[in-house]
Tab-separated table of C-alpha atoms and ligand atoms in Angstrom:
chain	number	residue	atom	x	y	z
A	17	GLU	CA	29.990	-94.074	37.853
A	18	THR	CA	27.654	-95.548	35.229
A	19	ILE	CA	24.160	-94.132	34.726
A	20	ILE	CA	21.533	-96.872	34.431
A	21	ILE	CA	18.162	-95.981	32.945
A	22	LYS	CA	15.132	-98.181	32.434
A	23	VAL	CA	13.133	-97.589	29.266
A	24	ASN	CA	9.917	-98.931	27.816
A	25	LYS	CA	11.147	-101.546	25.375
A	26	GLN	CA	8.294	-101.271	22.864
A	27	ASN	CA	8.004	-97.517	23.005
A	28	PRO	CA	11.165	-96.007	24.478
A	29	GLU	CA	10.747	-92.582	26.097
A	30	LYS	CA	12.199	-89.922	23.772
A	31	ALA	CA	13.757	-87.884	26.594
A	32	LEU	CA	15.610	-90.945	27.928
A	33	ILE	CA	16.856	-91.999	24.497
A	34	LYS	CA	18.101	-88.443	23.965
A	35	LYS	CA	20.295	-88.758	27.068
A	36	GLY	CA	21.936	-91.827	25.551
A	37	ALA	CA	22.290	-90.170	22.157
A	38	ASP	CA	23.933	-87.122	23.731
A	39	ILE	CA	26.557	-89.392	25.272
A	40	ILE	CA	27.161	-91.161	21.943
A	41	LYS	CA	27.471	-87.811	20.158
A	42	SER	CA	29.986	-86.540	22.669
A	43	GLY	CA	32.215	-89.609	22.284
A	44	GLY	CA	31.026	-91.738	25.215
A	45	LEU	CA	29.947	-95.376	25.616
A	46	VAL	CA	26.317	-96.493	25.967
A	47	ALA	CA	25.171	-100.101	26.385
A	48	PHE	CA	21.766	-100.787	24.837
A	49	PRO	CA	19.505	-103.758	24.100
A	50	THR	CA	19.180	-105.268	20.636
A	51	GLU	CA	17.022	-108.242	19.624
A	52	THR	CA	20.060	-110.551	19.922
A	53	VAL	CA	22.193	-109.449	22.913
A	54	TYR	CA	23.093	-106.130	24.564
A	55	GLY	CA	25.564	-104.036	22.578
A	56	LEU	CA	28.216	-101.598	23.797
A	57	GLY	CA	27.799	-98.568	21.547
A	58	ALA	CA	29.991	-95.680	20.468
A	59	ASN	CA	29.924	-93.239	17.561
A	60	GLY	CA	31.190	-95.487	14.757
A	61	LEU	CA	32.760	-92.596	12.874
A	62	ASP	CA	34.715	-91.285	15.865
A	63	GLU	CA	38.002	-93.150	16.149
A	64	LYS	CA	38.673	-91.960	19.708
A	65	ALA	CA	35.241	-93.073	20.911
A	66	VAL	CA	35.575	-96.471	19.229
A	67	LYS	CA	38.914	-97.076	20.934
A	68	LYS	CA	37.191	-96.729	24.310
A	69	ILE	CA	35.107	-99.802	23.459
A	70	PHE	CA	38.213	-101.968	23.163
A	71	ILE	CA	39.532	-100.711	26.501
A	72	ALA	CA	36.243	-101.159	28.400
A	73	LYS	CA	35.794	-104.732	27.131
A	74	GLY	CA	39.445	-105.724	27.178
A	75	ARG	CA	38.944	-106.635	23.532
A	76	PRO	CA	41.882	-107.527	21.275
A	77	GLN	CA	42.566	-104.730	18.752
A	78	ASP	CA	42.546	-107.136	15.828
A	79	ASN	CA	38.862	-108.018	16.314
A	80	PRO	CA	36.692	-105.771	14.099
A	81	LEU	CA	33.349	-104.251	15.145
A	82	ILE	CA	29.871	-104.202	13.625
A	83	LEU	CA	28.351	-100.850	12.617
A	84	HIS	CA	24.658	-100.593	13.470
A	85	VAL	CA	22.341	-98.523	11.304
A	86	ALA	CA	18.683	-97.555	11.578
A	87	GLU	CA	18.079	-96.843	7.901
A	88	LYS	CA	19.254	-98.480	4.679
A	89	ASP	CA	20.394	-95.086	3.413
A	90	GLN	CA	23.096	-95.127	6.053
A	91	VAL	CA	24.843	-98.055	4.344
A	92	SER	CA	26.051	-96.628	1.037
A	93	PRO	CA	28.453	-94.013	2.481
A	94	LEU	CA	30.126	-96.812	4.465
A	95	VAL	CA	30.697	-99.268	1.607
A	96	GLU	CA	32.200	-99.390	-1.862
A	97	PHE	CA	29.194	-101.020	-3.482
A	98	ILE	CA	26.051	-102.985	-2.653
A	99	SER	CA	25.404	-106.070	-4.768
A	100	LYS	CA	21.909	-107.029	-5.882
A	101	GLU	CA	22.009	-110.020	-3.568
A	102	ALA	CA	23.026	-107.901	-0.588
A	103	GLU	CA	20.183	-105.554	-1.460
A	104	GLU	CA	17.783	-108.493	-1.451
A	105	LEU	CA	19.081	-109.745	1.912
A	106	MET	CA	18.647	-106.321	3.492
A	107	GLU	CA	15.125	-106.177	2.125
A	108	LYS	CA	14.259	-109.593	3.527
A	109	PHE	CA	16.121	-109.723	6.858
A	110	TRP	CA	16.578	-106.131	8.038
A	111	PRO	CA	15.877	-105.024	10.600
A	112	GLY	CA	17.050	-108.319	12.091
A	113	PRO	CA	19.881	-110.548	13.264
A	114	LEU	CA	21.886	-110.557	10.029
A	115	THR	CA	25.241	-108.773	9.766
A	116	LEU	CA	26.547	-108.247	6.237
A	117	LEU	CA	30.164	-107.724	5.237
A	118	PHE	CA	30.833	-105.237	2.447
A	119	LYS	CA	33.983	-103.737	0.954
A	120	ARG	CA	34.527	-100.706	3.156
A	121	SER	CA	34.632	-97.069	2.105
A	122	LYS	CA	37.245	-94.568	3.301
A	123	LEU	CA	34.744	-93.074	5.717
A	124	VAL	CA	35.039	-96.099	8.029
A	125	PRO	CA	37.787	-95.709	10.679
A	126	ASP	CA	40.538	-98.355	10.646
A	127	CYS	CA	39.875	-99.376	14.235
A	128	ILE	CA	36.359	-100.509	13.228
A	129	THR	CA	37.611	-102.932	10.586
A	130	ALA	CA	40.855	-103.867	12.376
A	131	GLY	CA	42.644	-102.976	9.178
A	132	LEU	CA	40.580	-105.361	6.987
A	133	ASP	CA	39.149	-104.092	3.697
A	134	THR	CA	35.620	-105.115	4.707
A	135	VAL	CA	33.101	-103.558	7.082
A	136	ALA	CA	30.339	-105.383	8.981
A	137	ILE	CA	26.929	-103.691	9.093
A	138	ARG	CA	23.563	-104.604	10.550
A	139	MET	CA	20.201	-103.044	11.327
A	140	PRO	CA	18.963	-104.361	14.681
A	141	ASN	CA	15.305	-105.211	15.146
A	142	HIS	CA	14.729	-103.531	18.492
A	143	PRO	CA	12.819	-100.284	19.131
A	144	VAL	CA	15.378	-99.079	21.697
A	145	ALA	CA	18.390	-99.750	19.469
A	146	LEU	CA	16.717	-98.144	16.458
A	147	ALA	CA	15.644	-95.088	18.463
A	148	LEU	CA	19.152	-94.643	19.873
A	149	ILE	CA	20.803	-94.886	16.444
A	150	LYS	CA	18.316	-92.420	14.943
A	151	ALA	CA	18.691	-89.930	17.775
A	152	SER	CA	22.493	-90.190	17.609
A	153	ASP	CA	22.365	-89.642	13.859
A	154	VAL	CA	25.517	-91.738	13.244
A	155	PRO	CA	26.191	-95.432	12.674
A	156	ILE	CA	26.806	-96.968	16.106
A	157	ALA	CA	29.743	-99.345	16.535
A	158	ALA	CA	28.734	-102.063	18.963
A	159	PRO	CA	30.191	-105.373	20.018
A	160	SER	CA	28.343	-107.439	22.600
A	161	ALA	CA	28.422	-105.562	25.930
A	162	ASN	CA	30.357	-108.150	27.934
A	163	THR	CA	33.939	-108.350	29.109
A	164	SER	CA	35.844	-110.066	26.303
A	165	GLY	CA	35.706	-113.838	26.665
A	166	LYS	CA	32.604	-113.916	28.904
A	167	PRO	CA	29.116	-115.015	27.829
A	168	SER	CA	27.270	-112.259	25.939
A	169	PRO	CA	24.758	-110.217	27.964
A	170	THR	CA	21.052	-110.870	27.527
A	171	LEU	CA	20.036	-108.735	30.524
A	172	ALA	CA	21.098	-105.246	31.632
A	173	SER	CA	22.292	-106.824	34.894
A	174	HIS	CA	24.855	-108.855	32.915
A	175	VAL	CA	26.218	-105.638	31.423
A	176	LYS	CA	26.367	-104.088	34.889
A	177	GLU	CA	28.255	-107.113	36.202
A	178	ASP	CA	30.932	-106.769	33.540
A	179	LEU	CA	31.155	-103.066	32.724
A	180	TYR	CA	29.865	-100.997	35.645
A	181	GLY	CA	32.196	-98.059	36.202
A	182	LYS	CA	33.828	-98.506	32.805
A	183	ILE	CA	31.099	-97.050	30.582
A	184	HIS	CA	28.881	-93.981	30.741
A	185	MET	CA	25.385	-95.435	30.515
A	186	ILE	CA	23.399	-98.662	30.430
A	187	ILE	CA	19.955	-98.504	28.851
A	188	ASP	CA	17.876	-101.267	30.435
A	189	GLY	CA	15.259	-102.561	28.004
A	190	GLY	CA	14.699	-105.927	29.684
A	191	LYS	CA	15.625	-109.366	28.396
A	192	THR	CA	16.764	-109.656	24.783
A	193	GLY	CA	14.566	-111.738	22.489
A	194	ILE	CA	16.849	-114.020	20.495
A	195	GLY	CA	19.661	-114.494	22.968
A	196	VAL	CA	22.466	-115.427	20.536
A	197	GLU	CA	24.233	-112.923	18.312
A	198	SER	CA	23.564	-112.070	14.692
A	199	THR	CA	24.619	-114.239	11.774
A	200	VAL	CA	27.711	-112.770	10.096
A	201	LEU	CA	27.544	-113.182	6.312
A	202	ASP	CA	30.398	-112.131	4.045
A	203	MET	CA	28.968	-110.606	0.853
A	204	SER	CA	32.223	-108.903	-0.125
A	205	GLY	CA	33.730	-111.724	-2.190
A	206	ASP	CA	32.702	-113.863	-5.146
A	207	LYS	CA	30.732	-116.294	-3.021
A	208	PRO	CA	28.593	-115.520	0.021
A	209	LEU	CA	30.101	-117.128	3.099
A	210	ILE	CA	28.699	-117.449	6.625
A	211	LEU	CA	31.429	-116.502	9.107
A	212	ARG	CA	29.363	-116.863	12.282
A	213	PRO	CA	26.056	-118.744	12.664
A	214	GLY	CA	23.426	-116.667	14.483
A	215	GLY	CA	19.861	-115.455	14.652
A	216	VAL	CA	19.165	-115.860	10.922
A	217	THR	CA	19.519	-119.560	10.100
A	218	LEU	CA	21.331	-121.280	7.238
A	219	GLU	CA	17.974	-122.639	6.095
A	220	GLN	CA	16.517	-119.111	5.916
A	221	LEU	CA	19.525	-117.779	4.006
A	222	ARG	CA	19.422	-120.653	1.501
A	223	GLU	CA	15.920	-119.571	0.466
A	224	ILE	CA	17.501	-116.456	-1.014
A	225	LEU	CA	21.074	-117.659	-1.580
A	226	PRO	CA	20.793	-121.383	-2.422
A	227	TYR	CA	24.570	-121.675	-2.773
A	228	VAL	CA	25.597	-119.943	0.464
A	229	GLU	CA	28.345	-121.845	2.312
A	230	GLU	CA	29.715	-121.808	5.839
A	231	ASP	CA	33.293	-120.989	6.762
A	232	LEU	CA	35.161	-124.248	7.481
A	233	SER	CA	35.883	-123.155	11.035
A	234	ILE	CA	32.137	-123.359	11.769
A	235	ILE	CA	31.705	-126.844	10.334
A	236	LYS	CA	34.829	-128.512	11.717
A	237	ASP	CA	35.774	-128.718	15.367
A	238	ASP	CA	39.431	-128.613	14.332
A	239	GLU	CA	41.163	-125.800	16.203
A	240	ASN	CA	43.838	-125.540	13.537
A	241	ILE	CA	41.468	-124.028	10.984
A	242	VAL	CA	41.864	-120.259	11.059
A	243	PRO	CA	38.409	-118.661	10.956
A	244	LYS	CA	37.793	-115.853	8.461
A	245	SER	CA	36.109	-113.869	11.204
A	246	PRO	CA	38.765	-112.747	13.688
A	247	GLY	CA	36.338	-112.938	16.611
A	248	GLN	CA	35.776	-116.641	16.073
A	249	LYS	CA	39.347	-117.527	16.947
A	250	TYR	CA	39.195	-116.322	20.532
A	251	LYS	CA	38.066	-118.306	23.527
A	252	HIS	CA	34.548	-117.068	23.921
A	253	TYR	CA	31.344	-117.235	25.856
A	254	ALA	CA	33.359	-118.950	28.522
A	255	PRO	CA	32.018	-119.426	32.034
A	256	LYS	CA	34.514	-119.545	34.900
A	257	GLY	CA	33.812	-123.236	35.426
A	258	GLU	CA	35.324	-125.770	33.069
A	259	MET	CA	32.679	-126.937	30.631
A	260	TYR	CA	32.248	-130.316	28.943
A	261	LEU	CA	29.826	-130.567	26.028
A	262	PHE	CA	28.166	-133.927	25.342
A	263	ILE	CA	27.012	-134.694	21.821
A	264	GLY	CA	25.146	-137.722	20.464
A	265	ASN	CA	22.128	-139.826	21.294
A	266	LEU	CA	20.170	-138.267	24.164
A	267	ASP	CA	20.047	-141.397	26.371
A	268	ASN	CA	23.805	-141.776	25.974
A	269	ILE	CA	24.298	-138.106	26.821
A	270	VAL	CA	22.314	-138.477	30.045
A	271	ASN	CA	24.252	-141.606	31.055
A	272	ALA	CA	27.611	-140.053	30.286
A	273	ILE	CA	26.806	-136.847	32.163
A	274	ASP	CA	25.688	-138.906	35.140
A	275	GLU	CA	29.011	-140.795	35.124
A	276	TYR	CA	31.056	-137.608	34.810
A	277	ALA	CA	29.037	-135.989	37.602
A	278	ASN	CA	29.818	-138.909	39.915
A	279	LYS	CA	33.466	-138.798	39.024
A	280	TYR	CA	33.885	-135.060	39.627
A	281	ILE	CA	31.805	-135.019	42.800
A	282	GLU	CA	34.026	-137.775	44.170
A	283	LEU	CA	36.999	-135.556	43.387
A	284	GLY	CA	35.409	-132.861	45.539
A	285	LYS	CA	34.327	-130.612	42.665
A	286	LYS	CA	31.140	-128.567	42.552
A	287	VAL	CA	29.295	-129.823	39.479
A	288	GLY	CA	26.665	-128.050	37.397
A	289	ILE	CA	24.518	-129.849	34.827
A	290	MET	CA	23.097	-127.866	31.908
A	291	ALA	CA	20.040	-129.958	31.130
A	292	THR	CA	16.761	-129.592	29.254
A	293	ASP	CA	13.159	-130.004	30.425
A	294	GLU	CA	13.066	-133.493	28.938
A	295	THR	CA	16.082	-134.697	30.934
A	296	LYS	CA	16.370	-132.630	34.112
A	297	SER	CA	14.511	-135.145	36.304
A	298	LYS	CA	16.919	-137.895	35.251
A	299	TYR	CA	19.786	-136.361	37.183
A	300	ASN	CA	19.952	-136.622	40.932
A	301	LYS	CA	23.091	-134.738	41.884
A	302	GLY	CA	24.910	-131.514	41.196
A	303	ILE	CA	23.278	-128.178	40.419
A	304	ILE	CA	20.816	-128.849	37.632
A	305	LEU	CA	19.623	-125.964	35.434
A	306	SER	CA	17.344	-126.505	32.437
A	307	LEU	CA	17.699	-124.451	29.249
A	308	GLY	CA	14.048	-125.169	28.409
A	309	THR	CA	12.317	-127.739	26.254
A	310	ARG	CA	14.039	-129.355	23.290
A	311	LYS	CA	10.848	-128.701	21.324
A	312	ASN	CA	11.554	-124.978	21.466
A	313	LYS	CA	15.141	-124.274	20.470
A	314	GLU	CA	14.379	-120.554	20.270
A	315	ALA	CA	13.798	-120.660	24.032
A	316	ILE	CA	17.034	-122.594	24.514
A	317	ALA	CA	18.916	-119.902	22.564
A	318	ARG	CA	17.289	-117.218	24.707
A	319	ASN	CA	18.381	-118.908	27.960
A	320	LEU	CA	21.855	-120.114	27.018
A	321	PHE	CA	24.095	-117.209	28.032
A	322	SER	CA	22.170	-116.358	31.204
A	323	THR	CA	22.343	-120.009	32.278
A	324	LEU	CA	26.117	-120.029	31.796
A	325	ARG	CA	26.307	-116.936	33.991
A	326	LYS	CA	24.080	-118.584	36.630
A	327	PHE	CA	26.526	-121.467	36.941
A	328	ASP	CA	29.254	-118.899	37.568
A	329	GLU	CA	27.167	-117.226	40.265
A	330	LYS	CA	26.715	-120.574	41.951
A	331	GLY	CA	30.444	-121.101	41.837
A	332	VAL	CA	30.485	-124.451	40.035
A	333	ASP	CA	33.883	-125.855	39.038
A	334	ILE	CA	32.592	-128.116	36.285
A	335	ILE	CA	29.677	-127.646	33.876
A	336	LEU	CA	28.370	-130.758	32.116
A	337	ALA	CA	26.241	-129.606	29.180
A	338	GLU	CA	23.827	-131.455	26.909
A	339	GLY	CA	24.179	-130.623	23.210
A	340	VAL	CA	21.150	-130.043	20.956
A	341	ASP	CA	20.606	-130.844	17.275
A	342	SER	CA	21.990	-128.269	14.879
A	343	GLN	CA	18.927	-127.657	12.720
A	344	GLY	CA	17.813	-124.030	12.481
A	345	ILE	CA	18.891	-121.905	15.438
A	346	GLY	CA	20.499	-125.084	16.845
A	347	LYS	CA	23.558	-124.310	14.734
A	348	ALA	CA	24.186	-121.031	16.553
A	349	ILE	CA	23.455	-122.663	19.921
A	350	MET	CA	25.981	-125.449	19.273
A	351	ASN	CA	28.579	-122.975	17.968
A	352	ARG	CA	28.361	-120.984	21.226
A	353	MET	CA	28.328	-124.127	23.381
A	354	LYS	CA	31.411	-125.517	21.632
A	355	LYS	CA	33.286	-122.291	22.186
A	356	ALA	CA	32.210	-122.129	25.819
A	357	ALA	CA	33.539	-125.683	26.205
A	358	GLY	CA	36.887	-124.876	24.606
A	359	GLY	CA	38.073	-128.222	23.214
A	360	ASN	CA	36.091	-130.309	25.703
A	361	ILE	CA	33.666	-132.081	23.401
A	362	ILE	CA	32.591	-135.597	24.270
A	363	ARG	CA	30.841	-137.689	21.637
A	364	VAL	CA	28.688	-140.485	22.981
B	9	LIG	O1	24.111	-109.659	17.446
B	9	LIG	C1	25.194	-109.092	17.313
B	9	LIG	O2	25.855	-109.159	16.267
B	9	LIG	C2	25.717	-108.265	18.512
B	9	LIG	C3	24.758	-107.085	18.697
B	9	LIG	C4	25.252	-106.139	19.771
B	9	LIG	O3	24.566	-106.429	17.474
B	9	LIG	N1	27.050	-107.821	18.255
B	9	LIG	C5	28.124	-108.660	18.269
B	9	LIG	O4	29.344	-108.039	18.069
B	9	LIG	O5	28.013	-109.850	18.459
B	9	LIG	P1	30.715	-108.761	18.409
B	9	LIG	O6	31.736	-107.709	18.232
B	9	LIG	O7	30.618	-109.390	19.740
B	9	LIG	O8	30.872	-109.805	17.283
B	9	LIG	C6	31.104	-109.380	15.947
B	9	LIG	C7	31.705	-110.480	15.147
B	9	LIG	C8	33.097	-110.815	15.603
B	9	LIG	O9	33.254	-112.221	15.547
B	9	LIG	C9	33.972	-110.120	14.562
B	9	LIG	O10	35.220	-110.741	14.402
B	9	LIG	C10	33.106	-110.227	13.324
B	9	LIG	O11	31.795	-110.046	13.786
B	9	LIG	N2	33.431	-109.176	12.341
B	9	LIG	C11	33.199	-107.846	12.413
B	9	LIG	N3	33.686	-107.199	11.351
B	9	LIG	C12	34.253	-108.131	10.569
B	9	LIG	C13	34.961	-108.093	9.325
B	9	LIG	N4	35.179	-106.956	8.680
B	9	LIG	N5	35.432	-109.268	8.826
B	9	LIG	C14	35.221	-110.430	9.472
B	9	LIG	N6	34.554	-110.535	10.657
B	9	LIG	C15	34.087	-109.396	11.196
B	10	LIG	MG1	30.921	-110.665	21.313
């Protein structure tokens, strides 16, 4: 049995947050909203509690977790040192969708870091998450609150779908704001390196770190490149239907999707088309869902995971998805879409 409580997202009720914090303190699992996606939280300093996260999600043991803090003072006990640049990034982007990798201290349990010598830390920009961390009075370990391999949850109902009965509580704070996960930035080495594109964009980071680079596995579609972030190597964000991602000139994308739709419908498949407001009226068959307007990629990011789940609910066999440009948040959107599509990328 999982307790589900609804809270006021701007001003969460203290008594309700305390219930969640009591569960965290006693070694249980609580799903809670952040500004990116819902997280599945446990006391990050309690090895036994953290292990429950891996079991509930079916998460591979070699995939490390992010520790969530509510105050900058919580960072130094967890890390060996904080560079000036890391300090500057925390100042500028925290609370917010930026996860920083530091050399870990001995305080951090091995199951958090999956045996690596670095620890990932972020301060979420969400009143409910911050209140829960403060009331728990420990760093909270939290991966996205989905079953491993499924699209990340942007609504409490997504968490319920995946984890009901497997965790102690779900705190429902409504729809999450950003809709894709945090940017993971490795500050532990000589050069800052982006391991996962996310809510804070490359362009924003370059304002502070002009020389920041991206891990090769983000730039290339080559599956043989081993990503530096263990989580990036798994099949991810995957709907049940088989997805094809179309990249290129928009008119060509629409034509190609139309052709593929015809082909698969002829084969007796149920086809879903992941379109945008600009293109949705150009299709005349299949189940057509729009991510929103191409003029507002923030909205597209917000709708991406829930749209993938909607196609699952409708039982489509094939999802034909339009790509977007990879400026700004588009980079994170395309990273998630490519993973959802596995290797099925069609350039037109
Ligand atoms: O927005 C987010 O980051 C959400 C919310 C809940 O905060 N959390 C999230 O956690 O996306 P998760 O576990 O789904 O993704 C964390 C990513 C994984 O790809 C993991 O491999 C990587 O961060 N990561 C964590 N610690 C790492 C480390 N020490 N070295 C390299 N990658 C690490
Ligand atoms: Mg995840």
